[in-house]
mmCIF file with all atom_site columns, C-alpha atoms in Angstrom:
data_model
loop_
_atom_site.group_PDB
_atom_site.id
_atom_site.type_symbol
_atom_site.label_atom_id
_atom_site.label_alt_id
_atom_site.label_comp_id
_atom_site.label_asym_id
_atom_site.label_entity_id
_atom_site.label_seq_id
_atom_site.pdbx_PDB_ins_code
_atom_site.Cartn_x
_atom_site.Cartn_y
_atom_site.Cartn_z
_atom_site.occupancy
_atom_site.B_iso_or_equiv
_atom_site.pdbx_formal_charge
_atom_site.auth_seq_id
_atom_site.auth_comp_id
_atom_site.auth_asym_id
_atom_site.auth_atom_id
_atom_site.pdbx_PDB_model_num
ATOM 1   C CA . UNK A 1 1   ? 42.743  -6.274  -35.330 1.00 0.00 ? 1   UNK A CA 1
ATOM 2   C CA . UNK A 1 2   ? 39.135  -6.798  -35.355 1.00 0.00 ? 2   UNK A CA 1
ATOM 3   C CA . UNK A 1 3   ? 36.975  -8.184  -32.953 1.00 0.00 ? 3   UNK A CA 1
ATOM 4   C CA . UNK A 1 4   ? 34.448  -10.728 -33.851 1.00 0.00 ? 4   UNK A CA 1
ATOM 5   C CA . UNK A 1 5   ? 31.189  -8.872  -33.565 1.00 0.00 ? 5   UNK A CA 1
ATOM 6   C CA . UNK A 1 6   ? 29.607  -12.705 -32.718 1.00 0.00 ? 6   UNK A CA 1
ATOM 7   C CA . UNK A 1 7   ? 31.647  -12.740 -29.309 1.00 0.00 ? 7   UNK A CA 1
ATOM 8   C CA . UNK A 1 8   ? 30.842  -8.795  -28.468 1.00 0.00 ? 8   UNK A CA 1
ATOM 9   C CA . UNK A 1 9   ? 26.582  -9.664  -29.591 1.00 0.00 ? 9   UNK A CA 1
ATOM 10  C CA . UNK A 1 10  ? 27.501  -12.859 -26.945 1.00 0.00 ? 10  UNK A CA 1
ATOM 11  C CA . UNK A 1 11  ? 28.456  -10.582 -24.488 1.00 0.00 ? 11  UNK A CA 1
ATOM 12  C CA . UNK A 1 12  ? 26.010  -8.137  -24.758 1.00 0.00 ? 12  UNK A CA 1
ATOM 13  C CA . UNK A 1 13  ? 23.278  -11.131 -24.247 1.00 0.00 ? 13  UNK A CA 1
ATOM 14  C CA . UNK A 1 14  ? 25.438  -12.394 -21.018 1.00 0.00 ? 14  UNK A CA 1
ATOM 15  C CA . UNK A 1 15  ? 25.819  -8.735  -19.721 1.00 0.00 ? 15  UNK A CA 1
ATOM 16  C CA . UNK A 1 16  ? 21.762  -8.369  -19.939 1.00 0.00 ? 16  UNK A CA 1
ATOM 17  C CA . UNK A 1 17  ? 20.510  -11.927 -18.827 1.00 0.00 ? 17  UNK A CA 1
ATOM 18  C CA . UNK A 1 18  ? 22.789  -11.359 -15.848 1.00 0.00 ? 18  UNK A CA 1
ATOM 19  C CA . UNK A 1 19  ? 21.333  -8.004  -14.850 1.00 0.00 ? 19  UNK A CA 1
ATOM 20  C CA . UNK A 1 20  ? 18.006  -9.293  -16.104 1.00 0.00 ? 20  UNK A CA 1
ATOM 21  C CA . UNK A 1 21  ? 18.574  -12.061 -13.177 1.00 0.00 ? 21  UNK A CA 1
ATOM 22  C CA . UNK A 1 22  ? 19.448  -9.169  -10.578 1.00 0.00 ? 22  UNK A CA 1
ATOM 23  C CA . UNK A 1 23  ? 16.972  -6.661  -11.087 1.00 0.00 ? 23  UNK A CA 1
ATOM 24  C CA . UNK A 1 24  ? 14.187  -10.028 -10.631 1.00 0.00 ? 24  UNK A CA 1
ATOM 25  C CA . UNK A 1 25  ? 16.053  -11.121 -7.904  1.00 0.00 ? 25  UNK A CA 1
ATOM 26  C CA . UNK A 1 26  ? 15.574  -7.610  -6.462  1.00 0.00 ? 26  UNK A CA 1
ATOM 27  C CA . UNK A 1 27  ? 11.840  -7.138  -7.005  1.00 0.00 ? 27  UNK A CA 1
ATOM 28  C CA . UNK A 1 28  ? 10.509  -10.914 -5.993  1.00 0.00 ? 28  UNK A CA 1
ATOM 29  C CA . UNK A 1 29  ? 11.189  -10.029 -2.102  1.00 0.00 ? 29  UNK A CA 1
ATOM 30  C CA . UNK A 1 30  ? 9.829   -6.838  -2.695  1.00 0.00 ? 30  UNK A CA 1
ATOM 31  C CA . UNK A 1 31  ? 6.342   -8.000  -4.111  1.00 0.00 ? 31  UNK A CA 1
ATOM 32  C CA . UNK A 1 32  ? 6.887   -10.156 -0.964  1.00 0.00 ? 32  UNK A CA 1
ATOM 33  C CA . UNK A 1 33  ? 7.310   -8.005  1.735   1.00 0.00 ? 33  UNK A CA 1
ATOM 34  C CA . UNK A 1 34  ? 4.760   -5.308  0.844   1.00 0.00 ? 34  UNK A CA 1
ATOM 35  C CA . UNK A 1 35  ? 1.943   -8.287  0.551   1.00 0.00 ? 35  UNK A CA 1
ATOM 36  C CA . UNK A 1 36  ? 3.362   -9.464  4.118   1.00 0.00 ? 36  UNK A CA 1
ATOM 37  C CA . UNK A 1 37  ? 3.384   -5.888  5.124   1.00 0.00 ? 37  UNK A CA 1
ATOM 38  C CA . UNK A 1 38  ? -0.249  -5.558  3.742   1.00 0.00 ? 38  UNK A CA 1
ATOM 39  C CA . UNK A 1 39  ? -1.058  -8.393  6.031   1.00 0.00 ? 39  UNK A CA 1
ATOM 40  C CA . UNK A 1 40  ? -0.641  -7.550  8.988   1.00 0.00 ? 40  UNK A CA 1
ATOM 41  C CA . UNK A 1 41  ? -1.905  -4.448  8.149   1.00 0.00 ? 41  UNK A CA 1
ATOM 42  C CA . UNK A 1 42  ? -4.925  -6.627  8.121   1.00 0.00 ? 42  UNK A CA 1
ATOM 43  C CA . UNK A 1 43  ? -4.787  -7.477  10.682  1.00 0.00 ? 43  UNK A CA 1
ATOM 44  C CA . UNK A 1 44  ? -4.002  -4.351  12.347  1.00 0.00 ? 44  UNK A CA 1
ATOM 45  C CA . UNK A 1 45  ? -7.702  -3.634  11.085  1.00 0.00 ? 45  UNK A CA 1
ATOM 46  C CA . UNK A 1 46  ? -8.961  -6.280  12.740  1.00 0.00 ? 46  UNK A CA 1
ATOM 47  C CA . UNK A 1 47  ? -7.470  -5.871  16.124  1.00 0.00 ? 47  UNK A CA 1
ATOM 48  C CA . UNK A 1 48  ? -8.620  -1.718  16.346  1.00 0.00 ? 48  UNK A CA 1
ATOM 49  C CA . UNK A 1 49  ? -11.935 -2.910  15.023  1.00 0.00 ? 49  UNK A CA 1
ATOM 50  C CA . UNK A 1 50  ? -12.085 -0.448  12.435  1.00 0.00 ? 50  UNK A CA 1
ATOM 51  C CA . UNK A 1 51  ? -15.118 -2.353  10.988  1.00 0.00 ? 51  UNK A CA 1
ATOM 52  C CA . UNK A 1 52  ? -17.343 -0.637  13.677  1.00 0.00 ? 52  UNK A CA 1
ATOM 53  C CA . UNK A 1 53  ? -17.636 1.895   11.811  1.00 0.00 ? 53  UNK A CA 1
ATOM 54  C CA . UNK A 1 54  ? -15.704 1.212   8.398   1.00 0.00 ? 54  UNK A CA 1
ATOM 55  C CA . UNK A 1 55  ? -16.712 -2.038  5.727   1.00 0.00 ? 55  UNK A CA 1
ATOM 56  C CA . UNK A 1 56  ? -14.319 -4.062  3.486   1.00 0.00 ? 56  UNK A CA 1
ATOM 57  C CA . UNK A 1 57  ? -16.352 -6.085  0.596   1.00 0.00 ? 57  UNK A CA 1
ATOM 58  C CA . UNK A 1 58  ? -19.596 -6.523  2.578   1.00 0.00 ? 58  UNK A CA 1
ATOM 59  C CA . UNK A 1 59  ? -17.835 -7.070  5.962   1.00 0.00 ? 59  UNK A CA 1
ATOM 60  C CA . UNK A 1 60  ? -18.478 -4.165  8.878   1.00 0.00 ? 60  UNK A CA 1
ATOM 61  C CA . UNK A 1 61  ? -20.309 -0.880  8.374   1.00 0.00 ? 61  UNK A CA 1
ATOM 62  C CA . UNK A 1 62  ? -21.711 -0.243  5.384   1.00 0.00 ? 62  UNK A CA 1
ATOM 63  C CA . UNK A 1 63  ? -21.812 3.673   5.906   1.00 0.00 ? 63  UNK A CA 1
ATOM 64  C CA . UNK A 1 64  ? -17.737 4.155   5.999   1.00 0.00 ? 64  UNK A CA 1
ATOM 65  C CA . UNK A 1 65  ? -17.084 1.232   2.944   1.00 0.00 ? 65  UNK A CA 1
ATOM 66  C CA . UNK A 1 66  ? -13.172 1.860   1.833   1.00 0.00 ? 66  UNK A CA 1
ATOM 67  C CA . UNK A 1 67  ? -13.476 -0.388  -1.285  1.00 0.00 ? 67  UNK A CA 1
ATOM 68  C CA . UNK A 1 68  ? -11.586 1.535   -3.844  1.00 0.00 ? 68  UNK A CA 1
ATOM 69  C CA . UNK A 1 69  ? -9.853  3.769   -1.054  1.00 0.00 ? 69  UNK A CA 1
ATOM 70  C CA . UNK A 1 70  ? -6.396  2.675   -2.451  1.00 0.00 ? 70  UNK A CA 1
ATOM 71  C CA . UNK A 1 71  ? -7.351  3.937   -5.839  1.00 0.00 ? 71  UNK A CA 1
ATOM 72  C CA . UNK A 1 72  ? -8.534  7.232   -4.456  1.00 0.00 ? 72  UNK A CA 1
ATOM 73  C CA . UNK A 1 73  ? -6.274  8.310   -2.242  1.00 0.00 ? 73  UNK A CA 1
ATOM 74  C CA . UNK A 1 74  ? -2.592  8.399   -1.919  1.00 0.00 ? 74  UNK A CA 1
ATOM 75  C CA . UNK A 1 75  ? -0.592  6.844   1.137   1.00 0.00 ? 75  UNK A CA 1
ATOM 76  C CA . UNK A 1 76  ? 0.155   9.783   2.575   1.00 0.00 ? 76  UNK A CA 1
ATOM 77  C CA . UNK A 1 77  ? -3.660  10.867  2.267   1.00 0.00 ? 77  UNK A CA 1
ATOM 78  C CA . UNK A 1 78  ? -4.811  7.084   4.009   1.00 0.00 ? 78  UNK A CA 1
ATOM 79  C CA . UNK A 1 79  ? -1.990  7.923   6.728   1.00 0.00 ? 79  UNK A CA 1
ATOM 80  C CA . UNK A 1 80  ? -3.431  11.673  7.261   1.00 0.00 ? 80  UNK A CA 1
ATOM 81  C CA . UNK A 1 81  ? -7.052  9.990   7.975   1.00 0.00 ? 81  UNK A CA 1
ATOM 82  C CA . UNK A 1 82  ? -5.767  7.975   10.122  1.00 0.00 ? 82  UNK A CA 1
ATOM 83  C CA . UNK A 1 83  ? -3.366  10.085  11.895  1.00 0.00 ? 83  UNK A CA 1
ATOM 84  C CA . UNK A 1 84  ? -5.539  13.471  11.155  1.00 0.00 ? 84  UNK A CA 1
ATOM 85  C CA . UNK A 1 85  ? -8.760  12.596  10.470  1.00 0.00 ? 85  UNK A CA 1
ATOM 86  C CA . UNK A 1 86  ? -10.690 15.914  11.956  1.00 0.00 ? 86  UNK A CA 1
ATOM 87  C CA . UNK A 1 87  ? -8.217  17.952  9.802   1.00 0.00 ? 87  UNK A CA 1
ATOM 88  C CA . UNK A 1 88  ? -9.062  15.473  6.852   1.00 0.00 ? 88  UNK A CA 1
ATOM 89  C CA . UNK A 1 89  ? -12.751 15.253  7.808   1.00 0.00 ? 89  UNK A CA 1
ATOM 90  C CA . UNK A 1 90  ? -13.030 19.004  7.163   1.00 0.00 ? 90  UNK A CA 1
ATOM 91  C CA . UNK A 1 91  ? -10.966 19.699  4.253   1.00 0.00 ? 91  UNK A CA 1
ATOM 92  C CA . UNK A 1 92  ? -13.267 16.731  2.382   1.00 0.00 ? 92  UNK A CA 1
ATOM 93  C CA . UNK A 1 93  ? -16.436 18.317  4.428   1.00 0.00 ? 93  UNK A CA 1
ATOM 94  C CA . UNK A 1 94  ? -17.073 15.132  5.323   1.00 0.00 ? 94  UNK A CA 1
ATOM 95  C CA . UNK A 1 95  ? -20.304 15.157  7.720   1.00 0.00 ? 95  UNK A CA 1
ATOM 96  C CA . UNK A 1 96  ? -20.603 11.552  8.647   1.00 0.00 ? 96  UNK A CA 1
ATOM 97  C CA . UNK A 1 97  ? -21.361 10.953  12.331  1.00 0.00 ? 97  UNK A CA 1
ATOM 98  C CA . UNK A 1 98  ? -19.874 10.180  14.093  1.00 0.00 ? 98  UNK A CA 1
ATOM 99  C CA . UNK A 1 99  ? -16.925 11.392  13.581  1.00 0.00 ? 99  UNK A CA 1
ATOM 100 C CA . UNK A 1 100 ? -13.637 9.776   12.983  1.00 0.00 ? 100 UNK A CA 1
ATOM 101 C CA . UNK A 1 101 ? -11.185 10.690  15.710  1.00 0.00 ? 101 UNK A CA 1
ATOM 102 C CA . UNK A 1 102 ? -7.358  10.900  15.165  1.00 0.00 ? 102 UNK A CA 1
ATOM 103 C CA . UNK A 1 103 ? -5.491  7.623   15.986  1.00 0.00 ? 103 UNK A CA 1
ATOM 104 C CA . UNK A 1 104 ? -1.547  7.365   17.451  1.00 0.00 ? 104 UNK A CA 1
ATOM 105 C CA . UNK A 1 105 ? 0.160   3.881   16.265  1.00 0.00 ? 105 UNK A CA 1
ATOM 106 C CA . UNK A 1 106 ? 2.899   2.619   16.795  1.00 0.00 ? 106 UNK A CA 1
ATOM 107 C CA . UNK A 1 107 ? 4.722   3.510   13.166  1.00 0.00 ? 107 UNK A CA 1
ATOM 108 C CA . UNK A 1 108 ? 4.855   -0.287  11.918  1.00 0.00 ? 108 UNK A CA 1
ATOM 109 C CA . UNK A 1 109 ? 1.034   -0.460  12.854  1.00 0.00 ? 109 UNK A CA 1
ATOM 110 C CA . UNK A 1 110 ? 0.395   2.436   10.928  1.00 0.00 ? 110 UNK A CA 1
ATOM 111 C CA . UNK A 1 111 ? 2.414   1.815   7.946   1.00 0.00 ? 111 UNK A CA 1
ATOM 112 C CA . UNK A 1 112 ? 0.919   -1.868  8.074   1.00 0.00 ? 112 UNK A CA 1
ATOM 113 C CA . UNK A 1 113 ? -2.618  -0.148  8.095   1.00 0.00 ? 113 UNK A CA 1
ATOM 114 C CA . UNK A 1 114 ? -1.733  1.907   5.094   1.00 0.00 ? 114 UNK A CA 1
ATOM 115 C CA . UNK A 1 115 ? -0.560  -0.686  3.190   1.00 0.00 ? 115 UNK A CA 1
ATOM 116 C CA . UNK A 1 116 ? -3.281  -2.710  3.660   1.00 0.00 ? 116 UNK A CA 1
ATOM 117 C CA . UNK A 1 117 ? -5.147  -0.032  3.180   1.00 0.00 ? 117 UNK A CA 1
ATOM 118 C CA . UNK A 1 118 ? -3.848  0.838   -0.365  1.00 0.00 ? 118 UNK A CA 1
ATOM 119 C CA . UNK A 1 119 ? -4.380  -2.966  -1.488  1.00 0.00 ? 119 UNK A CA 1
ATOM 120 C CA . UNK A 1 120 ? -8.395  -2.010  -1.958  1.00 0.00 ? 120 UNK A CA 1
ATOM 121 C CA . UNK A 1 121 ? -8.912  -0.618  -5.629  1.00 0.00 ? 121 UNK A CA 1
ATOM 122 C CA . UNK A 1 122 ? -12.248 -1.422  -6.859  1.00 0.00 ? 122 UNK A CA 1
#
């Protein structure tokens, strides 16, 4: 006997619709968390003052600007800077002065940072 290829095209739709639902349901806290991890990574900016010597859209020093950083560099490049920037400094032979001295965070701090971090694309 025959099935009726109406009730298998029904379940096909159910089948997708309901892992159409899941995979949403999935990505929606996602999108969430990384802009709340971006955030704070804000504000982990603001608290080490990082606008001494770096600037964001017009805001801080306007000799270390990092719009666009995100689109230039990976994360694991942004966490090297931070982590490594003397290493990083000389493997761009980057001269500025002065120079940009390796920083230890805590790893949420840092992880904040570099998501924030990779939020600027031009």
């Amino acid at each position: 006997m025959r099935s009726d290829p109406r009730s298998e095209d029904k379940s096909v739709k159910e089948t997708f619709g309901v892992a159409l639902v899941v995979v949403a349901s999935l990505a929606i806290p996602a999108a969430a968390s990384a802009q709340g991890q971006a955030n704070k990574g804000q504000q982990v900016f603001a608290t080490l003052k990082c606008s001494i010597c770096h600037s964001i859209a017009g805001e801080g020093n306007k000799k270390g600007p990092l719009e666009g950083v995100g689109s230039k560099l990976s994360a694991e490049e942004i966490r090297q800077w931070i982590t490594n920037a003397p290493d990083m400094a000389a493997k761009a032979k980057a001269e500025r002065k002065p120079a940009m001295k390796a920083f230890t965070l805590p790893k949420d701090e840092l992880d904040d940072l570099v998501a924030y971090l990779q939020t600027l694309k031009k």
